[in-house]
mmCIF file of C-alpha atoms and ligand atoms in Angstrom:
data_model
loop_
_atom_site.group_PDB
_atom_site.id
_atom_site.type_symbol
_atom_site.label_atom_id
_atom_site.label_comp_id
_atom_site.label_asym_id
_atom_site.label_seq_id
_atom_site.Cartn_x
_atom_site.Cartn_y
_atom_site.Cartn_z
ATOM 1 C CA GLY A 904 89.055 106.247 98.942
ATOM 2 C CA LEU A 905 89.230 105.443 102.645
ATOM 3 C CA LYS A 906 92.593 104.328 103.878
ATOM 4 C CA LYS A 907 92.425 100.931 105.568
ATOM 5 C CA LYS A 908 93.830 100.519 109.047
ATOM 6 C CA GLU A 909 97.287 98.890 108.941
ATOM 7 C CA VAL A 910 97.873 95.839 111.112
ATOM 8 C CA ASN A 911 101.053 93.802 111.648
ATOM 9 C CA VAL A 912 100.439 90.063 111.940
ATOM 10 C CA LEU A 913 102.947 87.400 112.951
ATOM 11 C CA CYS A 914 102.452 84.025 111.256
ATOM 12 C CA LEU A 915 104.007 81.361 113.495
ATOM 13 C CA GLY A 916 104.030 77.573 113.810
ATOM 14 C CA LEU A 917 106.294 74.627 113.068
ATOM 15 C CA ASP A 918 107.916 74.076 109.691
ATOM 16 C CA ASN A 919 105.711 72.353 107.132
ATOM 17 C CA SER A 920 102.491 73.355 108.967
ATOM 18 C CA GLY A 921 101.301 75.428 105.990
ATOM 19 C CA LYS A 922 101.934 79.060 107.018
ATOM 20 C CA THR A 923 103.175 80.258 103.637
ATOM 21 C CA THR A 924 100.427 78.333 101.824
ATOM 22 C CA ILE A 925 97.789 80.048 103.989
ATOM 23 C CA ILE A 926 99.225 83.541 103.489
ATOM 24 C CA ASN A 927 99.549 82.913 99.762
ATOM 25 C CA GLN A 928 95.821 82.045 99.576
ATOM 26 C CA LEU A 929 94.908 85.276 101.339
ATOM 27 C CA LYS A 930 96.735 87.425 98.812
ATOM 28 C CA PRO A 931 94.978 88.719 95.680
ATOM 29 C CA SER A 932 95.144 86.096 92.919
ATOM 30 C CA ASN A 933 97.520 88.168 90.769
ATOM 31 C CA ALA A 934 100.002 88.224 93.664
ATOM 32 C CA GLN A 935 99.805 84.496 94.432
ATOM 33 C CA THR A 936 102.691 82.175 93.638
ATOM 34 C CA GLN A 937 102.436 78.610 92.338
ATOM 35 C CA ASP A 938 105.566 77.132 93.864
ATOM 36 C CA ILE A 939 105.808 77.422 97.635
ATOM 37 C CA VAL A 940 109.138 76.489 99.165
ATOM 38 C CA PRO A 941 110.201 76.290 102.831
ATOM 39 C CA THR A 942 110.680 79.814 104.159
ATOM 40 C CA ILE A 943 114.250 80.852 104.942
ATOM 41 C CA GLY A 944 114.324 83.262 107.874
ATOM 42 C CA PHE A 945 111.077 85.129 107.188
ATOM 43 C CA SER A 946 109.194 86.859 104.450
ATOM 44 C CA ILE A 947 107.030 89.982 104.556
ATOM 45 C CA GLU A 948 103.695 89.663 102.773
ATOM 46 C CA LYS A 949 100.601 91.823 102.444
ATOM 47 C CA PHE A 950 96.898 91.166 102.102
ATOM 48 C CA LYS A 951 93.745 93.191 102.627
ATOM 49 C CA THR A 952 90.314 92.491 104.050
ATOM 50 C CA SER A 953 87.251 94.738 103.796
ATOM 51 C CA SER A 954 88.455 97.098 106.533
ATOM 52 C CA LEU A 955 92.097 96.220 107.216
ATOM 53 C CA SER A 956 95.438 96.138 105.458
ATOM 54 C CA PHE A 957 97.579 93.351 106.904
ATOM 55 C CA THR A 958 101.365 93.190 106.835
ATOM 56 C CA VAL A 959 102.341 89.606 107.628
ATOM 57 C CA PHE A 960 105.668 88.435 109.012
ATOM 58 C CA ASP A 961 105.643 84.902 107.605
ATOM 59 C CA MET A 962 108.296 83.294 109.796
ATOM 60 C CA SER A 963 110.192 80.106 109.062
ATOM 61 C CA GLY A 964 109.159 77.322 111.415
ATOM 62 C CA GLN A 965 112.408 75.375 111.077
ATOM 63 C CA GLY A 966 114.137 74.811 114.396
ATOM 64 C CA ARG A 967 117.215 76.781 113.456
ATOM 65 C CA TYR A 968 115.130 79.899 112.649
ATOM 66 C CA ARG A 969 112.602 79.808 115.485
ATOM 67 C CA ASN A 970 114.831 82.065 117.589
ATOM 68 C CA LEU A 971 114.014 84.858 115.093
ATOM 69 C CA TRP A 972 110.335 84.906 116.078
ATOM 70 C CA GLU A 973 110.739 86.830 119.312
ATOM 71 C CA HIS A 974 112.413 89.798 117.640
ATOM 72 C CA TYR A 975 109.090 90.638 115.977
ATOM 73 C CA TYR A 976 106.760 90.101 118.936
ATOM 74 C CA LYS A 977 106.740 93.797 119.938
ATOM 75 C CA GLU A 978 105.601 94.878 116.480
ATOM 76 C CA GLY A 979 102.911 92.207 116.142
ATOM 77 C CA GLN A 980 99.321 93.301 116.734
ATOM 78 C CA ALA A 981 97.837 89.860 116.008
ATOM 79 C CA ILE A 982 99.126 86.300 115.709
ATOM 80 C CA ILE A 983 98.214 83.533 113.276
ATOM 81 C CA PHE A 984 99.482 80.235 114.706
ATOM 82 C CA VAL A 985 99.366 77.289 112.298
ATOM 83 C CA ILE A 986 99.315 73.607 113.269
ATOM 84 C CA ASP A 987 99.637 70.587 110.974
ATOM 85 C CA SER A 988 96.644 68.558 112.216
ATOM 86 C CA GLY A 989 98.130 65.431 110.694
ATOM 87 C CA ASP A 990 101.459 65.698 112.511
ATOM 88 C CA LYS A 991 100.578 63.921 115.750
ATOM 89 C CA LEU A 992 104.215 63.217 116.595
ATOM 90 C CA ARG A 993 105.115 66.898 116.694
ATOM 91 C CA MET A 994 101.961 68.171 118.413
ATOM 92 C CA VAL A 995 103.972 68.288 121.641
ATOM 93 C CA VAL A 996 106.656 70.384 119.925
ATOM 94 C CA ALA A 997 103.972 72.756 118.635
ATOM 95 C CA LYS A 998 102.650 73.050 122.203
ATOM 96 C CA GLU A 999 106.138 73.803 123.545
ATOM 97 C CA GLU A 1000 106.612 76.583 120.996
ATOM 98 C CA LEU A 1001 103.157 77.985 121.764
ATOM 99 C CA ASP A 1002 103.838 77.956 125.515
ATOM 100 C CA THR A 1003 107.189 79.692 124.971
ATOM 101 C CA LEU A 1004 105.388 82.328 122.894
ATOM 102 C CA LEU A 1005 102.644 82.861 125.487
ATOM 103 C CA ASN A 1006 105.189 83.251 128.297
ATOM 104 C CA HIS A 1007 107.409 85.707 126.443
ATOM 105 C CA PRO A 1008 107.588 89.143 128.145
ATOM 106 C CA ASP A 1009 106.595 90.908 124.903
ATOM 107 C CA ILE A 1010 103.425 88.779 124.611
ATOM 108 C CA LYS A 1011 102.507 87.641 128.109
ATOM 109 C CA HIS A 1012 100.672 90.723 129.371
ATOM 110 C CA ARG A 1013 99.104 91.857 126.103
ATOM 111 C CA ARG A 1014 95.552 91.199 124.926
ATOM 112 C CA ILE A 1015 96.817 90.231 121.481
ATOM 113 C CA PRO A 1016 94.339 88.141 119.436
ATOM 114 C CA ILE A 1017 95.549 84.685 118.344
ATOM 115 C CA LEU A 1018 93.984 82.877 115.411
ATOM 116 C CA PHE A 1019 94.825 79.164 115.261
ATOM 117 C CA PHE A 1020 94.524 77.181 112.056
ATOM 118 C CA ALA A 1021 94.248 73.417 112.543
ATOM 119 C CA ASN A 1022 95.538 73.042 109.004
ATOM 120 C CA LYS A 1023 95.660 70.036 106.640
ATOM 121 C CA MET A 1024 92.178 68.927 107.662
ATOM 122 C CA ASP A 1025 92.013 67.095 104.314
ATOM 123 C CA LEU A 1026 94.516 64.464 105.492
ATOM 124 C CA ARG A 1027 92.890 61.181 106.430
ATOM 125 C CA GLU A 1028 94.830 61.058 109.692
ATOM 126 C CA ALA A 1029 94.107 64.698 110.617
ATOM 127 C CA LEU A 1030 92.962 65.424 114.162
ATOM 128 C CA SER A 1031 89.827 67.549 114.556
ATOM 129 C CA SER A 1032 90.174 71.189 115.587
ATOM 130 C CA VAL A 1033 88.616 70.233 118.939
ATOM 131 C CA LYS A 1034 91.288 67.591 119.479
ATOM 132 C CA VAL A 1035 94.083 69.967 118.436
ATOM 133 C CA SER A 1036 92.666 72.568 120.801
ATOM 134 C CA GLN A 1037 92.698 70.010 123.655
ATOM 135 C CA LEU A 1038 96.266 68.857 122.952
ATOM 136 C CA LEU A 1039 97.502 72.462 122.916
ATOM 137 C CA CYS A 1040 95.453 73.278 126.076
ATOM 138 C CA LEU A 1041 93.980 76.353 124.429
ATOM 139 C CA GLU A 1042 91.285 76.642 127.098
ATOM 140 C CA ASN A 1043 94.087 77.769 129.450
ATOM 141 C CA ILE A 1044 94.495 80.982 127.431
ATOM 142 C CA LYS A 1045 92.310 83.307 129.493
ATOM 143 C CA ASP A 1046 93.806 86.747 128.902
ATOM 144 C CA LYS A 1047 93.804 86.871 125.115
ATOM 145 C CA PRO A 1048 91.034 86.450 122.555
ATOM 146 C CA TRP A 1049 91.651 83.290 120.530
ATOM 147 C CA HIS A 1050 89.853 81.233 117.936
ATOM 148 C CA ILE A 1051 90.603 77.962 116.152
ATOM 149 C CA CYS A 1052 89.508 77.002 112.633
ATOM 150 C CA ALA A 1053 90.075 73.801 110.726
ATOM 151 C CA SER A 1054 91.572 74.609 107.336
ATOM 152 C CA ASP A 1055 92.770 73.139 104.086
ATOM 153 C CA ALA A 1056 95.197 75.748 102.811
ATOM 154 C CA VAL A 1057 95.746 74.003 99.490
ATOM 155 C CA LYS A 1058 92.039 74.304 98.604
ATOM 156 C CA GLY A 1059 91.674 77.546 100.570
ATOM 157 C CA GLU A 1060 88.979 76.135 102.840
ATOM 158 C CA GLY A 1061 88.389 77.503 106.342
ATOM 159 C CA LEU A 1062 90.634 80.513 105.868
ATOM 160 C CA GLN A 1063 87.940 83.147 105.391
ATOM 161 C CA GLU A 1064 86.174 82.239 108.640
ATOM 162 C CA GLY A 1065 89.451 82.734 110.497
ATOM 163 C CA VAL A 1066 90.323 86.030 108.873
ATOM 164 C CA ASP A 1067 86.782 87.352 109.478
ATOM 165 C CA TRP A 1068 87.218 86.557 113.177
ATOM 166 C CA LEU A 1069 90.609 88.282 113.255
ATOM 167 C CA GLN A 1070 89.239 91.377 111.566
ATOM 168 C CA ASP A 1071 86.412 91.562 114.130
ATOM 169 C CA GLN A 1072 88.962 91.470 116.971
ATOM 170 C CA ILE A 1073 90.908 94.409 115.619
ATOM 171 C CA LYS A 1074 88.574 96.865 113.911
HETATM 172 P P1 GTP B 1411 108.136 76.698 106.769
HETATM 173 O O1 GTP B 1411 108.231 77.872 105.855
HETATM 174 O O2 GTP B 1411 109.263 75.708 106.553
HETATM 175 O O3 GTP B 1411 108.007 77.084 108.201
HETATM 176 O O4 GTP B 1411 106.785 75.886 106.381
HETATM 177 P P2 GTP B 1411 105.304 76.462 106.206
HETATM 178 O O5 GTP B 1411 104.585 76.378 107.506
HETATM 179 O O6 GTP B 1411 105.326 77.798 105.555
HETATM 180 O O7 GTP B 1411 104.621 75.386 105.241
HETATM 181 P P3 GTP B 1411 104.311 75.535 103.666
HETATM 182 O O8 GTP B 1411 103.231 76.544 103.455
HETATM 183 O O9 GTP B 1411 105.580 75.728 102.960
HETATM 184 O O10 GTP B 1411 103.666 74.102 103.366
HETATM 185 C C1 GTP B 1411 104.385 72.909 103.588
HETATM 186 C C2 GTP B 1411 103.777 71.786 102.757
HETATM 187 O O11 GTP B 1411 102.473 71.468 103.231
HETATM 188 C C3 GTP B 1411 103.612 72.148 101.276
HETATM 189 O O12 GTP B 1411 103.911 71.011 100.509
HETATM 190 C C4 GTP B 1411 102.131 72.489 101.169
HETATM 191 O O13 GTP B 1411 101.588 72.246 99.888
HETATM 192 C C5 GTP B 1411 101.533 71.522 102.171
HETATM 193 N N1 GTP B 1411 100.244 71.992 102.715
HETATM 194 C C6 GTP B 1411 99.966 73.222 103.207
HETATM 195 N N2 GTP B 1411 98.689 73.283 103.633
HETATM 196 C C7 GTP B 1411 98.141 72.070 103.400
HETATM 197 C C8 GTP B 1411 96.844 71.514 103.616
HETATM 198 O O14 GTP B 1411 95.915 72.135 104.140
HETATM 199 N N3 GTP B 1411 96.676 70.211 103.251
HETATM 200 C C9 GTP B 1411 97.673 69.478 102.686
HETATM 201 N N4 GTP B 1411 97.384 68.216 102.349
HETATM 202 N N5 GTP B 1411 98.896 69.964 102.466
HETATM 203 C C10 GTP B 1411 99.140 71.243 102.819
HETATM 204 MG MG1 MG B 1412 106.853 79.084 105.041
#
């Protein structure tokens, strides 16, 4: 058959935002795991869409591991950035990490697509994707294609829309 184009994706965002849960949902059901634990360092995962074969660097979001992210920026051809929409207290920390990412020399001048998941939309206290987008000042990102989707990674809702967008940016 036709060989799918290979794409490296970096999955970034604060600890507990739902990165590993999202990636797990995107994998074929026979490769999914039931028990998701906080990521130590990072983990390499794979999933496919109709035209692409993604290799995901699922990074730990814990403070002590965030300095690992930048070592993979050069290899990344797309970014999935996950936000816990219910974590209002740490929205400012998420914004700081995003701004640091956007200003990094290996990212700053590249037209790398960024898919944002405003995750945990099922929580009663969750902010809307519009509100998350405002708090992170996403409209200031002018030199990269970006898109934000509300998602519930536990139920798998909102993920397909995001991945379809990402695939369109790359193929
Ligand atoms: P680190 O690996 O520590 O960076 O965390 P992570 O971003 O990979 O988060 P992880 O996928 O481990 O999820 C953290 C917790 O949030 C788990 O208990 C998940 O079940 C839960 N979770 C993930 N997505 C959702 C969601 O959409 N809604 C709700 N209610 N819980 C979620
Ligand atoms: Mg994780």
